[in-house]
Structure formats: structure tokens, C-alpha cells
Amino acid sequence: MPPSPNTPAPTATHRPELLAPAGDWECARAAVENGADAIYFGLERFNARMRAHNFTLADLPALMAFLHERGVRGYVTFNTLVFADELDAAADYLRAIIAAGVDAAIVQDIGICRLIRRLSPDFPIHCSTQMTISSGAGTDFARDLDAHLVVLARENSIKEINAIQEAQAASGRPLPLEVFVHGALCVAYSGQCLTSESLGGRSANRGECAQACRLPYELISDGQKVDLGDRAYLLSPQDLAGLDVLPELVRAGVASLKIEGRLKSPEYVASITRTYRRALDQILEAAPPAFDREAARYELEMSFSRGLYTGWFNGIHNQELAHGRFGTKRGRFLGRVTRVQGDRVFARLESPLKAGDGVAFDAGRHAEGEEGGRIYTIDTAKSGESVLTFGRGAVNFGRVHVGDRLWKTSDPALGRELRATFAGDKVRFTRPIRAEVHGHAGAPLTLILDDGEGHQVKVASSAPLAVAEQRPLDTERLRQQLGRLGGTPFQLGELANHLEGEVIVPLSELNQLRRDAVAQLTALRQAPLRWALTAPDPTTTRVAANATAVPTETAPELIVVTRDLAQFEAALTCPGISTFYCEFENPKHYREAVTRFRSHQQTTSDFEHPTSNLSTAKPSIWVAPPRVFKPGEEWILKQVRSCEADGFLARHHEHLRFFADDRVRGDFSLNVANPLTAEFFRERYGLERVTASYDLNIGQLEALLQNAPGDWFDITIHQHMPMFHMEHCVFCAFLSSGKDYHDCGRPCEKHRVALRDRVGAQLPLKADAGCRNTVYNNRAQTGAEYVDRLVALGARYFRVEFVHESPDEIPRTIAAYQRLLRGELTGSALWQELKLLNQLGVTRGQMETGPRTILKKRS
């Protein structure tokens, strides 16, 4: 909520941009008419909200002319991963976007950033929150991409934002920062959620998130269900509301404040935009307008709310972030049911309610469905209780109980008020322009209008100024006539009167001068921005010509990924394995793993099986830092490096910098989906190899290998897909009363925990050194049936990953894949063998072409 009267005003002088979402034309108008400085929107392809209505390429000229006339910037969301066989289409799409004069593209894919720069040397790139930029190294990375702005991860606190700004200032090349300030919070780090991909073949990195985080789960600890009462929505955070911390964000120098909601209604866009516009103006204006704190909170709750919370801005508080009681819209809490008599419900209300409002009865069993409807009448009983009646058949009163929570979910009157702010073509929100007038008797009156955004027009009257015998054109009279800007997107701001002497011109002439100047200024603003575009070139989407393929005689290598010491020791005894990757929850154990690896080297004369025809790579052990880094966590990276492994897996921008002098390979979290991305990591950061994105199915993997050398890539052919990767700690939130690692008692070190979904699958849960949680798919997925095709295209390095397998399972699985790579076993035969080896069987997972099952969407 807005700051209290005692909150000191921000000292920063900049005005942060207010950025609103627009899923369609109505939403765009709602944003513009309620004070947005910019909007962001998607097109038919390559955007992370494919379920929104979205605009088309054909809409762009009219949309940008409308926005620019109103002084509003427009950013296209090109924020998905792009596959190798889509790069040519993406280039054509980007050419059209750039030519249409869009203000910037919001981009996730590294290869697309490089492609944009090949197409245009000056078109602005905004690094999407899907890039998981959460530290100063991330902004350095964005500068390497020649980006203009960085959208930070939602998980960054204000303290961390200030640290990033300090790091940027020290570099001497700061980039503007954008943060989400309101709307739905994804529980997983954006760009790091593979849940929908894993469960249904619908990648969040491709705009097809099925919102599995909003579903109920049971908590299983050491094999037993934990009784959590009515808390079942363990991964569903409350919605972000940053009004309380707006002064701190302004002081931190945040350049853009972003509202989430491209799937929301135009009324939602209108409500949230106008609320934050008013709050910002109160903070920034010398004479701030009045702001009703309680009315603002009510409006935010009614527009859409799963509960309002400051998210991670004030740091981590796992008890508050996700209360677990529901995962959908609620609205305003009204009170509790005190009695049910026939078709009447009695309640003690804490907030106003009126006939026509919609309500829902919350018995704490949301998954079973809830009762609710519109209020028909509301009266007051002698007891002081409110008596509610509903339309016939609207409510099953047998399912309404004493003690049920009562929520107001709809306020039609507010909805009508909000729609009135943007419906039709009427201009409602105006922006100030500066006017100057010049002239003297016998010369024309010259009017200059300046919109403060680089547009200036100069017009002269057709009739000369005359000496005024009475009522000369003084500043007051000029303001009166020039300020008649109704129906235009302007209001008269500063007026500079440079007229010499007491002069006059007919008012009709002055009015025509104003109209002509406004028309010219409007035309200037509507003109599309002109970005440089290179000539079409078929090599634009290709990697460098000197990239060499793997020699066909190079034997394939099997790389084993283990997640605890017992698994590692089991893998270490397997003949024929030369390369080991370790990802342990506690990096302190890396030193022990490296010690055991070195000892094993000394006591084993040959790491190869005597009859093996697999790779004879020099034995090596590689370790993985935690998947995300935030300011203040340097100690973790130092601890990782201290183990003196042979190499490190880069999983975050910070790792590219910290391990720059070491041997480094890129892990899957770098989201390498096309050859341009792979080439950038290899050429700019010297990575030996990168792991192909887990979003790629077999057809897309083949396209990748057809367009880049196979020895650039590790390809994972056996794994439990890492689904949610979260700052939210389920261990802390639901197995302790603490707010973070300081006071949680570390239940993650004491219990083996899983989340049980609605179909009974128990999904393993693990915590890392940064207390971030990863939920894994319980079923292993295999690409065994596709290995021959991948080898034929040059792939040589194949990863087999383990999560919760026992040490006894490790050698059997490794041996099976070794036989596959040696040609002693077919992919289909291994598929059958794995089904027998694994208690839950196996799945083809994301390797299989096309979507498999569709998760039920949540509202």
C-alpha cells in the first residue's frame, strides 16, 4: 500500500516508467487511459503468453501510431526460447517488428539477442525476466549482448537490487533495471520452470505454462503424509503488491515498474494501472494528489487477488509467501459465517457488502468446489449479524457451514466504473506539453509546441500581430486560448510568453494556430521510429563458417550425474566411465567426492572396460554450484571452488564470471536451444561444451545438431526432469515455524520429502546450499530410442542423471546405457529393460515429439 505520511520521500529525481500489460486492444486502451508510460504485448508467435489474445504483425503500425500519439511506448514480448529450425522465421518476424517502429523487444533467448543485433545495430533489446538475471554478473552478461535494459528476477529483494546497482555503478556501464511490482508471482524462477514441459509437453519457456503451481499437493515426509490442515496449495504464492515499497524502489533507481497480467481483463489493467499511477504521482510530485490507501487496497483485491503480499522485496519469509489455503482468485475478506437458516446466511462482516456483489464461501476445501453467488438482499439482524439472501438455486446451503470464510469476489459497480475509464474513443489521460509564443507588432505570431520527448513543432499565424488598443495577449489570455486542448492527448503545461509589447491577433487566428500546431505535433508523434536494418542475408541465422563437426570416428562418451556421495561412489566403481558430474545439496561434500575420485584414479590403472569401444576421455570430475546466485552468496561459490575439481558446470551468469579461469561447461539451466546461443557461450565465455535445453524434443534436437557441431553439446538421455526451481522453501514453510534458514531448524537435512500430486505421484523435493528447492519428476525419462539418430548427427556426449536412486540401481542403469552406446543393445530393448529396472517405469518425456497430456488449467 502507499507509504504512510511519516515515510520519507525518495531522494531520487528520476521518474520510473510505469509499464502495463496488454493482451488485446481493449487492454491497451485501458492502460493508456489510466496513465501507463509504456505497455508490453505479444504477437502470434514467440511470446510467453500464448493463451492471451495477442496482437498480429498487421496490428503493429496502427498500435504503435496510437501509443506514440498518446506518449506511450510499446514493447513486443519476444520472450520464448527459439529452436534452430525456427531461426529463419524468427528473423523475418523481427524484421517486421523493427520496421514497424516498436520501442523495444523483450527477449529471453540469447541467440535471438544476437540475431537482433545482426539485423539492426540500434534496435533496443530488453533482457526478459526469463533470463533469470539476479546479480551484477547478469547485468554484465546483458551488456555483452548489447542490451538496453534488464528485467530482474522477481526473487530479488530491495537490498539485493541496491547491491546490483552498486555493482553496476562500479563497472561504469550501468543498465536500467526493471522489476515486476504487481501481479501473479510464479513460484519458480522464470526461465527455470520445466514443470509443464515435464508433465504435459507444454513448455513455460514457450509460453504454454499450465500453472501446475496452482494445484493442490500433499506433503510426504519420510514416507508419511504430513497433516497440514486446510493447507494444500503448497506452491501457490500470494499475488505481488509492491505499493508498500514504491518509495524504496524509486530510491533504488529502478527505471521501470512492471505490472503482470497479459491474460487479465481490461478492467484489471485499468484498475492496477491507475492505482500505481496515483501512488507514483503522490511520491514524485511536489504537490502530491490525494491518495486513499484503503480504497486502493480494496480495488487491488477486487481486481484480482490470491492475497496481496510484497513478495521477495523485503527478503524471504516462507511462512507468509504461500499460505497454502487456496490457489485462485479470492478478493476481499468479509468475515465468517455465523449461522445458516434455510436460504439465509448470517455473518459478521468486517467489510462493506451490497446487493449485486458476488461472494464465495470458503470451507478450506477448495479442490472439492465451493459455493457462492450474487447477493440478492442484505439486511441486519437484531443480533448485529448481516443476513444474506441469494437468487433461487444459486447456492446449495447444505454445503455452507458455520465458520466458513466469506469472500467478496465481484463488485459490478467497481467494474462499471473501471470500464468507463477506457471504453470508446474518448481521450481521458493527457500529458503536458510546453508552449512558447514569439512575435511583435507587424510580424506573425509564432507558436512552438514541445512534448518533452523529442518532438517539437513551430507554426506561424497567417495574419500579423497588431498593436493592442485594449485587452492585449497577456500570459493569462494565451493560456486560456492555447489550453483548449480537449479531445487531444495533451494538456498545457509550461507556457513561455515572449511577445514584445502589447499586441493582439484575432482569437480565430490564435485558435487555428493552436489546432495546426497540435495536428503537426500529433503527426510527428505518430510517425514510426526508424531503426537501422541490415540488408537481408541468408547467413544471418547461421553460426560461424569455421565451426567444425565431430570426427565420425570419435566414440560416444557416457557422462554420469550423481546427487549424493553414495550414488557417486556407486558410479565410481563402474568400468568405462571417465567423466563424473556432481550436484550435491551440500557443496561441502564436493571435497570428499574429489578426494575419493583422486584416490580411485591412483588405485585403478584403467578407467575403461577392457572391451569397451566408448570414449577414452581423460578421467575428470566436475561439480555444479547452486543453480541461481544472488548478491551475498559469494561464499557458496568459494566453497565450491575449494574442492579443486577438474571443472565446473556453469548454471548462472555469476558462474561464467567466477569460474572464468577454470574449465567450465554449461549446464541445462543456460537454456541453449539454438546454435546462435551455443556459439555465444563457447566463443564469448570459452565454455568447452553446453548442455542442450530440456525444452527440445527429438526433432528440435536433430535440427540443433544439423546446424552446429555435435561436440558443442552434452545431451541428457536419462534423467528425472527438474520441474520447479524455487526461492520458496517448502521445507521451511511447512515443516517448521521459521521464516528462513536462520530459524527453520534445517528440516531439509533431516527428512526425505516429496510432494504428492492429485494422481498420487510423489515428486522428490531437494534443497540446495542457497536454500532453494527443486521438485523433480518421480519418473525417469529416457531418450534411449533416439540415441542412434543423435550419434549419426554428430552427438558424442550423453548424460545419465540420477536423483533419488539407490546405490544398487546406479551400476545397472549405467551398464545398460553403455551397452546401448556400444551398439550391443537397441534403444527399444533398453526402453523395455529400464521399465523393469525402475519401479515406476520410464517415460520418453520431452524427447517425444509433440504434447502428450494436457494439465488442467486453473483460473
Coordinates of N, CA and C in Angstrom, one line a residue, residues 538-657:
P538 N 21.1 -14.6 -46.1 CA 20.8 -15.9 -45.7 C 21.7 -16.5 -44.6
T539 N 22.8 -15.9 -44.4 CA 23.8 -16.4 -43.3 C 23.5 -15.8 -42.0
T540 N 22.5 -14.9 -41.9 CA 22.3 -14.2 -40.6 C 22.0 -15.1 -39.5
T541 N 21.3 -16.2 -39.8 CA 20.9 -17.1 -38.7 C 21.9 -18.3 -38.5
R542 N 23.0 -18.2 -39.2 CA 24.0 -19.3 -39.1 C 25.1 -19.0 -38.2
V543 N 25.7 -20.1 -37.7 CA 26.9 -20.0 -36.9 C 28.1 -19.8 -37.8
A544 N 29.3 -19.4 -37.2 CA 30.5 -19.1 -38.0 C 30.8 -20.3 -38.9
A545 N 31.3 -19.9 -40.0 CA 31.7 -21.0 -41.0 C 32.8 -21.9 -40.6
N546 N 33.6 -21.4 -39.6 CA 34.8 -22.2 -39.2 C 34.4 -23.2 -38.1
A547 N 33.2 -23.3 -37.8 CA 32.8 -24.3 -36.8 C 33.0 -25.7 -37.4
T548 N 33.7 -26.6 -36.7 CA 34.0 -27.9 -37.2 C 33.2 -29.0 -36.5
A549 N 32.8 -30.0 -37.3 CA 32.0 -31.1 -36.7 C 32.9 -32.1 -36.1
V550 N 32.3 -33.0 -35.3 CA 33.0 -34.0 -34.6 C 33.4 -35.1 -35.6
P551 N 34.7 -35.5 -35.6 CA 35.1 -36.6 -36.5 C 34.2 -37.8 -36.3
T552 N 33.9 -38.4 -37.4 CA 32.9 -39.5 -37.3 C 33.5 -40.7 -36.5
E553 N 34.9 -40.8 -36.4 CA 35.4 -41.9 -35.7 C 35.5 -41.7 -34.2
T554 N 35.1 -40.5 -33.7 CA 35.1 -40.3 -32.3 C 34.0 -41.1 -31.6
A555 N 34.4 -41.9 -30.6 CA 33.4 -42.8 -29.9 C 32.6 -41.9 -29.0
P556 N 31.3 -42.3 -28.8 CA 30.5 -41.6 -27.8 C 30.9 -41.8 -26.4
E557 N 30.6 -40.8 -25.6 CA 31.0 -40.9 -24.1 C 29.8 -40.8 -23.3
L558 N 29.7 -41.6 -22.2 CA 28.7 -41.5 -21.2 C 29.1 -40.8 -20.0
I559 N 28.4 -39.7 -19.7 CA 28.7 -38.9 -18.5 C 27.7 -39.2 -17.4
V560 N 28.1 -39.4 -16.2 CA 27.2 -39.8 -15.1 C 27.0 -38.6 -14.2
V561 N 25.8 -38.2 -13.9 CA 25.5 -37.1 -13.0 C 24.9 -37.7 -11.7
T562 N 25.5 -37.5 -10.6 CA 25.0 -38.0 -9.3 C 24.7 -36.9 -8.3
R563 N 23.8 -37.2 -7.4 CA 23.3 -36.1 -6.5 C 23.6 -36.4 -5.0
D564 N 24.4 -37.4 -4.7 CA 24.8 -37.6 -3.3 C 26.1 -38.5 -3.4
L565 N 26.8 -38.6 -2.2 CA 28.0 -39.3 -2.2 C 27.9 -40.8 -2.4
A566 N 26.8 -41.3 -1.9 CA 26.6 -42.8 -2.1 C 26.4 -43.1 -3.6
Q567 N 25.6 -42.3 -4.3 CA 25.4 -42.5 -5.7 C 26.8 -42.4 -6.4
F568 N 27.5 -41.3 -6.0 CA 28.8 -41.1 -6.7 C 29.8 -42.3 -6.5
E569 N 29.8 -42.8 -5.3 CA 30.7 -44.0 -5.0 C 30.3 -45.2 -5.9
A570 N 29.0 -45.3 -6.0 CA 28.5 -46.5 -6.8 C 28.9 -46.3 -8.3
A571 N 28.8 -45.0 -8.8 CA 29.1 -44.8 -10.2 C 30.6 -44.9 -10.4
L572 N 31.4 -44.6 -9.4 CA 32.9 -44.6 -9.5 C 33.4 -46.0 -9.7
T573 N 32.6 -47.0 -9.3 CA 33.1 -48.4 -9.4 C 32.7 -48.9 -10.8
C574 N 32.0 -48.2 -11.6 CA 31.5 -48.7 -12.9 C 32.6 -48.6 -13.9
P575 N 33.0 -49.7 -14.5 CA 34.1 -49.6 -15.5 C 33.6 -48.8 -16.8
G576 N 34.5 -48.1 -17.4 CA 34.2 -47.5 -18.7 C 33.7 -46.0 -18.5
I577 N 33.6 -45.5 -17.3 CA 33.1 -44.2 -17.1 C 34.3 -43.3 -16.7
S578 N 34.5 -42.2 -17.5 CA 35.6 -41.3 -17.3 C 35.2 -40.0 -16.7
T579 N 34.0 -39.5 -17.0 CA 33.6 -38.2 -16.6 C 32.4 -38.2 -15.7
F580 N 32.6 -37.6 -14.5 CA 31.6 -37.5 -13.5 C 31.1 -36.1 -13.2
Y581 N 29.8 -35.8 -13.2 CA 29.3 -34.6 -12.8 C 28.6 -34.8 -11.5
C582 N 28.8 -33.9 -10.5 CA 28.2 -34.0 -9.2 C 27.4 -32.7 -8.9
E583 N 26.2 -32.9 -8.5 CA 25.3 -31.8 -8.0 C 24.8 -32.2 -6.6
F584 N 25.5 -31.9 -5.6 CA 25.1 -32.2 -4.2 C 24.4 -31.1 -3.6
E585 N 23.4 -31.4 -2.7 CA 22.7 -30.4 -1.9 C 23.7 -29.6 -1.1
N586 N 24.7 -30.3 -0.5 CA 25.7 -29.6 0.4 C 27.0 -29.6 -0.3
P587 N 27.5 -28.4 -0.8 CA 28.7 -28.4 -1.6 C 30.0 -28.7 -0.7
K588 N 29.8 -28.8 0.6 CA 30.9 -29.2 1.5 C 31.3 -30.6 1.1
H589 N 30.4 -31.4 0.6 CA 30.7 -32.8 0.2 C 31.5 -32.9 -1.0
Y590 N 31.6 -31.8 -1.8 CA 32.4 -31.9 -3.0 C 33.8 -32.3 -2.8
R591 N 34.4 -31.7 -1.7 CA 35.8 -32.0 -1.4 C 36.0 -33.5 -1.2
E592 N 35.1 -34.1 -0.5 CA 35.2 -35.6 -0.2 C 35.0 -36.4 -1.5
A593 N 34.1 -35.9 -2.4 CA 34.0 -36.6 -3.7 C 35.2 -36.5 -4.5
V594 N 35.8 -35.3 -4.5 CA 37.1 -35.1 -5.3 C 38.2 -36.0 -4.7
T595 N 38.3 -36.0 -3.4 CA 39.3 -36.8 -2.7 C 39.1 -38.3 -3.1
R596 N 37.9 -38.8 -3.1 CA 37.7 -40.2 -3.4 C 37.9 -40.5 -4.9
F597 N 37.6 -39.5 -5.7 CA 37.9 -39.6 -7.1 C 39.4 -39.7 -7.4
R598 N 40.2 -38.9 -6.8 CA 41.6 -38.9 -7.0 C 42.2 -40.2 -6.4
S599 N 41.7 -40.6 -5.3 CA 42.2 -41.9 -4.7 C 41.9 -43.1 -5.7
H600 N 40.7 -43.0 -6.2 CA 40.3 -44.1 -7.2 C 41.2 -44.1 -8.4
Q601 N 41.6 -42.9 -8.9 CA 42.5 -42.8 -10.0 C 43.8 -43.5 -9.7
Q602 N 44.3 -43.3 -8.5 CA 45.6 -43.8 -8.2 C 45.6 -45.3 -8.0
T603 N 44.4 -45.9 -7.6 CA 44.4 -47.3 -7.4 C 43.8 -48.1 -8.6
T604 N 43.4 -47.4 -9.6 CA 42.8 -48.0 -10.8 C 43.6 -47.7 -12.0
S605 N 44.2 -48.7 -12.6 CA 45.1 -48.5 -13.7 C 44.4 -48.1 -15.0
D606 N 43.1 -48.5 -15.1 CA 42.4 -48.3 -16.4 C 40.9 -48.0 -16.0
F607 N 40.5 -46.8 -16.4 CA 39.1 -46.5 -16.1 C 38.2 -47.1 -17.2
E608 N 38.7 -47.6 -18.2 CA 37.9 -48.2 -19.3 C 37.7 -49.7 -19.1
H609 N 36.5 -50.1 -19.5 CA 36.3 -51.6 -19.5 C 37.2 -52.1 -20.6
P610 N 37.9 -53.3 -20.4 CA 38.8 -53.8 -21.4 C 38.3 -53.9 -22.8
T611 N 37.0 -54.2 -22.9 CA 36.4 -54.5 -24.2 C 35.6 -53.3 -24.7
S612 N 35.7 -52.1 -24.0 CA 34.8 -51.0 -24.4 C 35.3 -50.3 -25.6
N613 N 34.3 -49.9 -26.5 CA 34.7 -49.1 -27.6 C 34.1 -47.7 -27.4
L614 N 33.8 -47.3 -26.1 CA 33.4 -46.0 -25.8 C 34.6 -45.0 -25.8
S615 N 34.3 -43.8 -25.5 CA 35.3 -42.7 -25.4 C 36.4 -43.1 -24.4
T616 N 37.6 -42.8 -24.7 CA 38.7 -42.9 -23.8 C 39.2 -41.6 -23.2
A617 N 38.2 -40.8 -22.9 CA 38.5 -39.4 -22.3 C 39.3 -39.5 -21.1
K618 N 40.1 -38.5 -20.8 CA 40.9 -38.5 -19.6 C 39.9 -38.3 -18.4
P619 N 40.1 -39.2 -17.4 CA 39.1 -39.1 -16.2 C 39.1 -37.7 -15.6
S620 N 37.9 -37.3 -15.3 CA 37.7 -36.0 -14.7 C 36.4 -35.9 -13.9
I621 N 36.4 -35.0 -12.9 CA 35.3 -34.8 -12.0 C 34.9 -33.4 -12.1
W622 N 33.6 -33.1 -12.3 CA 33.1 -31.8 -12.4 C 32.0 -31.6 -11.4
V623 N 31.9 -30.4 -10.8 CA 30.9 -30.1 -9.8 C 30.1 -28.9 -10.2
A624 N 28.8 -28.9 -9.6 CA 27.9 -27.8 -10.0 C 27.6 -26.9 -8.8
P625 N 27.8 -25.6 -9.0 CA 27.3 -24.7 -8.0 C 25.8 -24.6 -8.0
P626 N 25.2 -24.1 -7.0 CA 23.7 -23.9 -7.0 C 23.2 -23.2 -8.2
R627 N 22.0 -23.5 -8.7 CA 21.5 -23.1 -10.0 C 21.3 -21.6 -10.1
V628 N 21.1 -20.9 -9.0 CA 20.8 -19.5 -9.0 C 21.8 -18.8 -8.0
F629 N 22.2 -17.6 -8.4 CA 23.1 -16.9 -7.5 C 22.5 -15.5 -7.2
K630 N 22.6 -15.0 -6.0 CA 22.1 -13.7 -5.6 C 23.2 -13.0 -4.8
P631 N 23.2 -11.6 -4.8 CA 24.2 -10.9 -4.1 C 24.4 -11.4 -2.7
G632 N 25.6 -11.6 -2.2 CA 25.9 -12.0 -0.9 C 26.2 -13.5 -0.8
E633 N 26.1 -14.2 -1.9 CA 26.3 -15.7 -1.8 C 27.6 -16.1 -2.4
E634 N 28.6 -15.2 -2.4 CA 29.9 -15.5 -3.0 C 30.6 -16.6 -2.2
W635 N 30.2 -16.7 -0.9 CA 30.8 -17.8 0.0 C 30.5 -19.2 -0.6
I636 N 29.3 -19.3 -1.2 CA 29.0 -20.6 -1.7 C 29.9 -21.0 -2.9
L637 N 30.1 -20.0 -3.8 CA 31.0 -20.3 -4.9 C 32.4 -20.5 -4.5
K638 N 32.9 -19.8 -3.5 CA 34.2 -20.1 -2.9 C 34.3 -21.5 -2.4
Q639 N 33.3 -21.9 -1.7 CA 33.2 -23.3 -1.1 C 33.3 -24.3 -2.2
V640 N 32.5 -24.0 -3.3 CA 32.5 -25.0 -4.5 C 33.9 -25.1 -5.1
R641 N 34.5 -23.9 -5.3 CA 35.8 -23.9 -6.0 C 36.9 -24.6 -5.1
S642 N 36.8 -24.5 -3.8 CA 37.8 -25.0 -2.9 C 37.9 -26.5 -3.0
C643 N 37.0 -27.2 -3.6 CA 37.1 -28.7 -3.7 C 38.1 -29.1 -4.7
E644 N 38.6 -28.2 -5.6 CA 39.6 -28.4 -6.6 C 39.2 -29.5 -7.5
A645 N 38.0 -29.4 -8.0 CA 37.5 -30.3 -9.0 C 38.2 -30.0 -10.4
D646 N 38.1 -30.9 -11.3 CA 38.7 -30.6 -12.6 C 38.0 -29.6 -13.4
G647 N 36.7 -29.4 -13.1 CA 36.0 -28.4 -13.8 C 34.7 -28.1 -13.2
F648 N 33.9 -27.1 -13.7 CA 32.7 -26.7 -13.0 C 31.6 -26.5 -14.1
L649 N 30.4 -26.7 -13.6 CA 29.2 -26.6 -14.5 C 28.7 -25.2 -14.3
A650 N 28.7 -24.4 -15.3 CA 28.1 -23.0 -15.3 C 26.6 -23.1 -15.4
R651 N 25.9 -22.6 -14.4 CA 24.4 -22.7 -14.4 C 23.8 -21.3 -14.3
H652 N 24.6 -20.3 -14.2 CA 24.1 -18.9 -13.9 C 25.1 -18.0 -14.4
H653 N 24.7 -16.7 -14.7 CA 25.6 -15.7 -15.2 C 26.8 -15.5 -14.3
E654 N 26.6 -15.6 -13.0 CA 27.6 -15.4 -12.0 C 28.7 -16.4 -12.1
H655 N 28.4 -17.7 -12.5 CA 29.3 -18.7 -12.7 C 30.3 -18.5 -13.8
L656 N 29.7 -17.8 -14.9 CA 30.6 -17.5 -16.0 C 31.7 -16.6 -15.6
R657 N 31.4 -15.7 -14.7 CA 32.4 -14.7 -14.2 C 33.3 -15.4 -13.2

